[in-house]
CSV table of C-alpha atoms in Angstrom, one decimal:
chain,number,residue,atom,x,y,z
M,204,MET,CA,3.9,29.8,13.3
M,205,ALA,CA,5.7,27.5,15.9
M,206,LYS,CA,3.2,27.4,18.8
M,207,TYR,CA,4.1,25.1,22.3
M,208,CYS,CA,2.7,23.1,24.3
M,209,ILE,CA,4.6,22.1,27.7
M,210,ILE,CA,4.0,18.2,27.9
M,211,CYS,CA,4.4,15.0,30.4
M,212,CYS,CA,6.9,12.2,29.1
M,213,HIS,CA,7.0,9.0,30.3
M,214,ASN,CA,9.6,9.7,32.9
M,215,ASN,CA,7.2,12.9,34.4
M,216,GLN,CA,9.8,15.1,33.2
M,217,GLN,CA,8.6,18.3,31.9
M,218,VAL,CA,9.4,19.1,28.0
M,219,TRP,CA,8.7,21.0,25.6
M,220,LEU,CA,7.9,20.0,22.1
M,221,GLN,CA,7.2,22.4,19.3
M,222,MET,CA,3.8,21.9,17.8
M,223,THR,CA,4.4,22.8,13.5
M,224,GLU,CA,1.4,23.1,11.9
M,225,LEU,CA,2.2,19.9,9.8
M,226,ILE,CA,2.3,17.9,13.6
M,227,GLU,CA,-0.3,19.9,15.2
M,228,LYS,CA,-3.0,19.0,11.7
M,229,HIS,CA,-2.2,15.0,12.3
M,230,ALA,CA,-2.9,15.3,15.8
M,231,LYS,CA,-6.0,16.7,14.8
M,232,ARG,CA,-6.7,14.6,11.8
M,233,MET,CA,-6.4,11.4,14.6
M,234,ALA,CA,-8.7,12.9,16.4
M,235,GLU,CA,-11.0,13.3,13.0
M,236,HIS,CA,-11.2,9.6,12.3
M,237,GLY,CA,-12.4,8.8,15.9
M,238,ILE,CA,-9.3,8.5,18.0
M,239,ALA,CA,-9.8,10.7,20.9
M,240,GLY,CA,-8.7,10.9,23.7
M,241,ALA,CA,-5.2,9.4,22.8
M,242,GLN,CA,-2.2,10.7,25.5
M,243,HIS,CA,0.4,13.1,24.3
M,244,PHE,CA,4.2,12.2,24.4
M,245,PRO,CA,7.1,13.5,22.4
M,246,VAL,CA,9.3,11.2,20.5
M,247,SER,CA,12.5,11.8,21.9
M,248,ARG,CA,14.6,14.9,22.8
M,249,PHE,CA,16.4,14.1,19.0
M,250,PHE,CA,13.3,14.5,17.1
M,251,ASN,CA,11.0,17.3,16.8
M,252,GLY,CA,7.6,15.3,16.8
M,253,ILE,CA,4.3,13.8,18.6
M,254,HIS,CA,3.9,10.4,19.9
M,255,MET,CA,-0.3,9.4,20.3
M,256,GLU,CA,-0.8,6.1,22.3
M,257,ILE,CA,-4.3,5.0,21.8
M,258,PRO,CA,-6.9,4.6,24.9
M,259,PRO,CA,-7.5,0.8,26.0
M,260,GLU,CA,-11.3,1.8,25.5
M,261,THR,CA,-10.7,2.5,21.7
M,262,GLY,CA,-7.7,-0.4,20.8
M,263,ARG,CA,-4.2,0.2,21.2
M,264,GLY,CA,-1.3,0.7,19.5
M,265,TRP,CA,-0.1,4.5,18.3
M,266,THR,CA,0.5,6.7,15.9
M,267,GLU,CA,3.2,9.5,15.4
M,268,ALA,CA,3.8,12.3,12.9
M,269,LEU,CA,8.2,13.5,13.1
M,270,GLU,CA,9.6,17.2,11.4
M,271,ILE,CA,13.5,16.0,9.4
M,272,ASP,CA,15.7,19.0,9.1
M,273,SER,CA,15.3,19.0,5.7
M,274,GLY,CA,11.1,19.8,6.6
M,275,LEU,CA,10.0,16.9,5.6
M,276,CYS,CA,6.5,14.9,8.0
M,277,ILE,CA,6.8,11.4,8.2
M,278,SER,CA,3.6,10.1,10.5
M,279,LEU,CA,3.6,6.7,11.3
M,280,SER,CA,0.8,4.5,12.4
M,281,ASP,CA,0.4,0.6,13.7
M,282,TYR,CA,-2.7,0.4,15.4
M,283,PHE,CA,-6.1,-1.6,15.8
M,284,LEU,CA,-9.7,0.1,17.2
M,285,ASN,CA,-12.8,-2.0,18.6
M,286,GLN,CA,-15.5,-0.3,17.1
M,287,LYS,CA,-16.5,1.0,13.6
M,288,THR,CA,-14.4,4.9,13.3
M,289,THR,CA,-15.9,7.5,10.7
M,290,GLY,CA,-14.6,11.0,10.7
M,291,SER,CA,-14.8,13.4,8.0
M,292,SER,CA,-11.8,16.9,8.0
M,293,ARG,CA,-11.8,19.7,6.0
M,294,CYS,CA,-8.7,20.6,4.0
M,295,ILE,CA,-7.3,23.6,2.7
M,296,GLN,CA,-4.5,23.4,0.4
M,297,THR,CA,-3.0,19.9,1.8
M,298,PRO,CA,0.9,20.5,0.9
M,299,LEU,CA,1.8,16.9,-1.2
M,300,GLN,CA,1.6,13.9,0.8
M,301,PHE,CA,1.8,10.1,-0.1
M,302,HIS,CA,-0.2,8.1,1.8
M,303,ILE,CA,1.1,4.2,2.2
M,304,LEU,CA,-1.2,1.6,3.4
M,305,LEU,CA,1.2,-1.6,4.6
M,306,ASP,CA,-1.7,-3.2,6.6
M,307,GLY,CA,-5.4,-3.6,7.0
M,308,THR,CA,-8.2,-1.8,5.0
M,309,PHE,CA,-10.4,1.9,5.0
M,310,ASP,CA,-13.2,3.6,3.1
M,311,PHE,CA,-12.6,7.6,2.5
M,312,GLN,CA,-14.3,10.2,-0.4
M,313,PHE,CA,-13.4,13.8,-1.1
M,314,GLY,CA,-15.9,15.7,-1.9
M,315,SER,CA,-18.4,14.5,-3.8
M,316,THR,CA,-16.6,12.0,-5.2
M,317,ALA,CA,-17.0,8.1,-5.3
M,318,ARG,CA,-15.8,6.5,-1.8
M,319,GLN,CA,-12.3,4.6,-2.9
M,320,LYS,CA,-11.6,1.8,-0.8
M,321,VAL,CA,-7.5,1.5,0.1
M,322,CYS,CA,-6.0,-1.3,0.8
M,323,ALA,CA,-2.9,-3.4,1.4
M,324,GLY,CA,-0.1,-2.2,-0.7
M,325,ASP,CA,-1.7,1.0,-2.0
M,326,ILE,CA,0.1,4.2,-2.1
M,327,TRP,CA,-2.4,7.6,-2.8
M,328,VAL,CA,-1.2,11.6,-3.5
M,329,TRP,CA,-3.0,13.9,-2.1
M,330,ASN,CA,-1.8,17.8,-3.5
M,331,GLU,CA,-3.4,20.4,-3.0
M,332,LEU,CA,-7.3,19.4,-0.6
M,333,ASN,CA,-9.9,22.3,-0.9
M,334,GLY,CA,-12.8,20.5,0.6
M,335,ASN,CA,-14.1,18.1,3.0
M,336,ILE,CA,-12.5,14.2,3.2
M,337,LEU,CA,-14.4,11.2,5.2
M,338,ARG,CA,-12.7,8.4,6.3
M,339,ILE,CA,-14.4,5.3,7.4
M,340,GLN,CA,-12.5,2.7,9.6
M,341,PRO,CA,-13.8,-1.0,9.9
M,342,PRO,CA,-13.7,-2.4,13.1
M,343,ASN,CA,-11.4,-4.9,14.2
M,344,HIS,CA,-8.9,-4.0,11.9
M,345,GLU,CA,-4.6,-3.2,12.1
M,346,ILE,CA,-3.8,-0.9,10.5
M,347,CYS,CA,0.2,0.1,9.6
M,348,GLY,CA,0.8,2.9,7.4
M,349,VAL,CA,3.2,5.9,6.4
M,350,THR,CA,2.8,9.4,5.0
M,351,LEU,CA,5.0,11.8,3.6
M,352,THR,CA,4.5,15.3,3.8
M,353,ILE,CA,6.3,17.1,1.6
M,354,PRO,CA,5.5,21.6,2.5
M,355,HIS,CA,5.0,23.9,0.2
M,356,HIS,CA,8.2,25.8,0.4
M,357,LEU,CA,9.9,22.3,0.1
M,358,VAL,CA,8.4,21.9,-3.1
M,359,GLU,CA,8.7,24.8,-4.9
M,360,SER,CA,12.4,24.6,-3.8
M,361,TRP,CA,13.0,21.5,-6.4
M,362,LEU,CA,10.4,22.5,-8.9
M,363,SER,CA,13.4,25.3,-9.2
M,364,ASP,CA,15.7,23.3,-10.3
M,365,VAL,CA,15.1,20.0,-12.6
M,366,SER,CA,18.6,19.3,-12.9
M,367,CYS,CA,17.8,15.7,-11.4
M,368,ASP,CA,15.5,12.6,-11.7
M,369,ALA,CA,13.6,13.5,-8.7
M,370,SER,CA,13.1,17.4,-9.6
M,371,ARG,CA,11.9,16.3,-13.1
M,372,ASN,CA,9.4,13.2,-12.1
M,373,LEU,CA,7.8,15.6,-8.7
M,374,GLN,CA,6.8,17.9,-11.5
M,375,LYS,CA,5.1,15.6,-13.8
M,376,LEU,CA,3.5,14.3,-10.5
M,377,VAL,CA,2.5,17.9,-9.4
M,378,GLY,CA,1.7,18.8,-12.9
M,379,PHE,CA,-0.4,15.8,-13.1
M,380,SER,CA,-2.6,16.6,-10.0
M,381,SER,CA,-3.5,20.5,-10.9
M,382,PRO,CA,-5.8,22.1,-12.5
M,383,GLY,CA,-5.5,22.1,-15.6
M,384,HIS,CA,-2.4,19.5,-16.0
M,385,GLY,CA,-3.3,16.1,-17.2
M,386,ARG,CA,-6.6,15.6,-15.3
M,387,ALA,CA,-8.1,18.7,-14.9
M,388,GLY,CA,-8.4,19.2,-10.8
M,389,LYS,CA,-7.6,15.4,-10.0
M,390,GLN,CA,-6.7,16.6,-6.8
M,391,ILE,CA,-6.5,12.6,-5.2
M,392,PHE,CA,-5.4,9.6,-7.0
M,393,PRO,CA,-4.2,6.3,-6.5
M,394,LEU,CA,0.5,6.4,-7.5
M,395,ALA,CA,0.0,2.1,-6.9
M,396,ARG,CA,-2.7,-0.3,-6.3
M,397,ARG,CA,-1.7,-3.5,-3.9
M,398,LEU,CA,1.9,-3.3,-4.8
M,399,PRO,CA,3.2,-6.8,-3.0
M,400,GLN,CA,4.9,-6.9,0.6
M,401,THR,CA,8.0,-8.1,-1.4
M,402,ASN,CA,8.0,-4.5,-3.7
M,403,GLN,CA,11.2,-2.3,-2.1
M,404,VAL,CA,9.3,1.2,-2.1
M,405,MET,CA,6.7,-1.4,0.5
M,406,PHE,CA,10.1,-2.9,1.9
M,407,MET,CA,11.5,0.4,3.0
M,408,ALA,CA,7.7,2.0,4.5
M,409,ARG,CA,7.9,-0.9,6.6
M,410,ASN,CA,11.4,-0.5,7.8
M,411,LEU,CA,10.9,3.2,9.0
M,412,PHE,CA,9.2,1.4,11.9
M,413,CYS,CA,12.6,-0.3,13.3
M,414,PHE,CA,14.6,2.2,13.6
M,415,GLU,CA,16.1,3.8,17.2
M,416,LYS,CA,14.5,7.3,18.0
M,417,ASN,CA,16.0,7.9,21.4
M,418,THR,CA,20.3,8.0,19.8
M,419,LEU,CA,21.9,11.2,17.6
M,420,TYR,CA,23.0,8.2,15.0
M,421,GLY,CA,19.1,6.9,15.2
M,422,LYS,CA,18.1,10.3,14.4
M,423,LEU,CA,20.2,10.6,10.9
M,424,HIS,CA,19.9,7.5,10.6
M,425,PHE,CA,15.9,7.7,10.2
M,426,GLU,CA,16.7,10.9,8.2
M,427,SER,CA,18.6,9.1,5.5
M,428,GLN,CA,16.3,6.1,5.3
M,429,ALA,CA,13.4,8.5,5.2
M,430,LEU,CA,15.0,10.9,2.5
M,431,GLU,CA,15.9,7.5,0.4
M,432,PHE,CA,11.9,6.0,0.9
M,433,LEU,CA,10.6,9.9,-0.7
M,434,CYS,CA,13.4,8.8,-3.9
M,435,GLY,CA,11.8,5.5,-3.8
M,436,LEU,CA,8.3,7.0,-3.8
M,437,LEU,CA,9.6,9.6,-6.4
M,438,GLY,CA,10.7,6.8,-8.8
M,439,LEU,CA,8.3,4.3,-8.6
M,440,ASP,CA,5.9,5.3,-11.0
M,441,PHE,CA,7.9,7.2,-13.5
M,442,GLY,CA,9.8,6.8,-17.1
M,443,LYS,CA,11.9,9.0,-19.0
M,444,SER,CA,9.6,8.8,-21.6
M,445,GLY,CA,6.4,10.9,-19.8
M,446,ASN,CA,4.1,10.8,-17.0
M,447,ARG,CA,2.8,7.4,-16.6
M,448,VAL,CA,0.4,6.8,-13.7
M,449,THR,CA,-2.2,7.8,-16.7
M,450,THR,CA,-0.8,4.6,-18.2
M,451,ASN,CA,0.2,2.2,-14.6
M,452,TRP,CA,-3.4,2.4,-14.2
M,453,LYS,CA,-4.5,1.4,-17.5
M,454,ILE,CA,-2.5,-1.7,-16.6
M,455,LYS,CA,-3.5,-2.4,-13.1
M,456,ALA,CA,-7.2,-2.6,-14.4
M,457,ALA,CA,-5.9,-4.6,-17.3
M,458,VAL,CA,-4.6,-6.7,-14.8
M,459,ASP,CA,-7.2,-6.9,-12.9
M,460,GLU,CA,-9.3,-7.6,-15.7
M,461,ALA,CA,-6.6,-10.4,-16.6
M,462,VAL,CA,-7.4,-12.4,-13.3
M,463,ASP,CA,-11.0,-12.0,-14.0
M,464,ILE,CA,-11.5,-13.8,-17.1
M,465,LEU,CA,-8.7,-16.7,-15.8
M,466,GLN,CA,-11.2,-17.2,-12.5
M,467,LYS,CA,-13.1,-18.1,-15.0
M,468,GLU,CA,-10.9,-19.6,-18.0
M,469,TRP,CA,-8.3,-21.8,-16.2
M,470,GLU,CA,-9.5,-25.0,-17.4
M,471,THR,CA,-8.7,-23.5,-21.3
M,472,PRO,CA,-7.0,-20.4,-20.3
M,473,PRO,CA,-6.6,-17.9,-23.7
M,474,THR,CA,-2.7,-17.5,-24.3
M,475,ILE,CA,-0.7,-14.0,-23.0
M,476,SER,CA,-0.9,-12.9,-26.9
M,477,ALA,CA,-5.3,-13.4,-26.8
M,478,MET,CA,-5.6,-12.1,-23.4
M,479,ALA,CA,-3.6,-9.0,-24.0
M,480,ARG,CA,-5.7,-8.0,-27.5
M,481,ARG,CA,-8.7,-8.9,-24.7
M,482,VAL,CA,-7.7,-6.2,-22.0
M,483,GLY,CA,-6.5,-3.8,-24.0
M,484,ILE,CA,-2.8,-3.7,-24.1
M,485,ASN,CA,0.9,-5.1,-25.1
M,486,GLU,CA,2.2,-8.4,-24.0
M,487,SER,CA,5.4,-7.1,-22.3
M,488,TYR,CA,2.9,-5.1,-20.1
M,489,LEU,CA,0.7,-7.8,-18.9
M,490,LYS,CA,2.9,-10.3,-18.7
M,491,ASN,CA,5.1,-7.5,-16.5
M,492,GLY,CA,1.8,-5.8,-15.0
M,493,PHE,CA,0.9,-9.4,-13.7
M,494,ARG,CA,3.8,-10.3,-12.0
M,495,THR,CA,3.5,-7.0,-10.0
M,496,GLN,CA,0.8,-7.1,-9.2
M,497,VAL,CA,-0.2,-11.1,-8.1
M,498,GLY,CA,3.0,-11.5,-6.9
M,499,CYS,CA,3.2,-14.5,-9.7
M,500,THR,CA,3.3,-15.2,-13.6
M,501,ILE,CA,0.4,-15.6,-15.6
M,502,GLY,CA,1.5,-19.6,-15.6
M,503,GLU,CA,2.3,-20.2,-12.3
M,504,PHE,CA,-1.4,-18.4,-11.7
M,505,VAL,CA,-3.1,-21.3,-14.1
M,506,ARG,CA,-1.0,-23.9,-12.1
M,507,GLN,CA,-2.4,-22.9,-9.1
M,508,LYS,CA,-5.7,-23.0,-10.3
M,509,ARG,CA,-5.3,-26.2,-10.9
M,510,MET,CA,-3.4,-27.8,-8.6
M,511,LYS,CA,-5.8,-26.4,-6.0
M,512,LYS,CA,-8.6,-28.1,-8.3
M,513,ALA,CA,-6.7,-31.2,-8.7
M,514,LEU,CA,-6.6,-31.7,-4.9
M,515,GLU,CA,-10.5,-31.4,-4.5
M,516,LEU,CA,-10.7,-33.8,-6.7
M,517,ILE,CA,-8.7,-36.4,-5.5
M,518,GLU,CA,-9.9,-35.5,-1.6
M,519,SER,CA,-13.4,-36.4,-3.0
M,520,GLY,CA,-11.8,-39.9,-4.5
M,521,HIS,CA,-11.8,-39.1,-8.9
M,522,SER,CA,-8.7,-41.2,-9.6
M,523,VAL,CA,-5.5,-39.8,-10.4
M,524,LEU,CA,-5.8,-39.9,-14.6
M,525,GLU,CA,-10.0,-38.4,-14.2
M,526,THR,CA,-7.7,-35.7,-12.1
M,527,ALA,CA,-5.1,-35.1,-14.6
M,528,LEU,CA,-7.1,-35.1,-17.7
M,529,PHE,CA,-9.5,-33.0,-15.6
M,530,VAL,CA,-7.0,-29.8,-15.6
M,531,GLY,CA,-5.6,-30.3,-19.0
M,532,TYR,CA,-2.5,-32.9,-18.5
M,533,ALA,CA,-2.7,-35.3,-20.9
M,534,ASN,CA,0.4,-37.4,-19.5
M,535,PRO,CA,-0.4,-38.2,-15.5
M,536,SER,CA,3.5,-39.3,-14.9
M,537,HIS,CA,3.9,-34.4,-15.8
M,538,PHE,CA,0.5,-33.9,-13.8
M,539,ALA,CA,2.2,-35.8,-10.9
M,540,SER,CA,5.5,-34.6,-11.2
M,541,VAL,CA,3.9,-30.9,-11.2
M,542,PHE,CA,0.9,-31.8,-8.1
M,543,ARG,CA,4.2,-32.5,-5.9
M,544,LYS,CA,6.4,-29.6,-6.8
M,545,PHE,CA,3.0,-28.0,-5.4
M,546,HIS,CA,1.7,-29.7,-2.5
M,547,GLY,CA,4.4,-31.5,-1.7
M,548,HIS,CA,3.0,-35.1,-2.0
M,549,LEU,CA,2.6,-37.2,-5.0
M,550,PRO,CA,-1.5,-37.5,-5.6
M,551,SER,CA,-1.5,-41.5,-4.4
M,552,TYR,CA,-0.3,-39.9,-1.3
M,553,PHE,CA,-3.7,-38.1,-0.8
M,554,ALA,CA,-5.4,-40.8,-2.3
M,555,ARG,CA,-4.8,-43.5,0.4
M,556,GLU,CA,-5.3,-40.4,2.5
M,557,HIS,CA,-9.4,-40.7,1.2
M,558,GLU,CA,-9.4,-44.4,1.7
M,559,GLU,CA,-8.4,-44.8,4.8
M,560,GLN,CA,-10.6,-42.3,5.8
M,561,ASP,CA,-13.2,-43.4,4.6
M,562,GLY,CA,-12.7,-47.1,6.0
């Protein structure tokens, strides 16, 4: 049942805002997360939604929830809090939600499960949550994120027609998070971890903050982008061969392990095939996963480590030959060429600077 309340616009005109269940829950959740005393405004006359300004004594910024004609609810948040906030809320059969964090970090704990850290680039899925969820947000952190909520009736409508890829992927996603399917009882899980900002889904999420909402054209443009964003989410971690959520989680863990290995063994790194055997995935998954998660290839990562160490050695007085041999280059000329590409100058440039400072 929809609720209506009178609130004041910025121009002091009174506007009726339809407080649907989804929008009402967003306002309540933000208060439970410690953002109390926020001023409430309608988004615009073209949207059914609420805009909340963070009070100056708490921090700065805003959060808003908009419901579009298809029934989807989009929540956008961009704020900064002065103090650590801890909030607890009770979830009862929450609709399917995608939570995308663009900037910042916070922790949460659902029920008796282990505490989880959410970082920029993470995408978490909530579905049919029942229980308490605790959110801990550190002070002095910018938080920028998007939540997309698909109400139950819309999920059921889509699941009744599996003739398109989006519906089939939605079916896999809901099945994965439902008891008795895949991970039994897994109601909250990461769909992706630390995606680079250049990822298409992350780009579309950030783009949602850029639309004008005070015109009919802006409304239509925003809604079309929101639907495109949903399609991007549904296509993010699924393949034609079945549910890839578990596979992607395994790849993520394997890439993390590979990074740890290279941090310790960059001087004599293992081959890609040897690395793949050590972390337990094939070479193709390792190379593609590493590039997506870290933002560069394995070879580029090793070169970065070598060139960073090379600069330290040059600036501490070591010769070019000594440095080249230490970081794994038998040919000083080749080392100098790679060094210049990375640091913008030949090693001799930094060596002279060091000599002048000592002189």
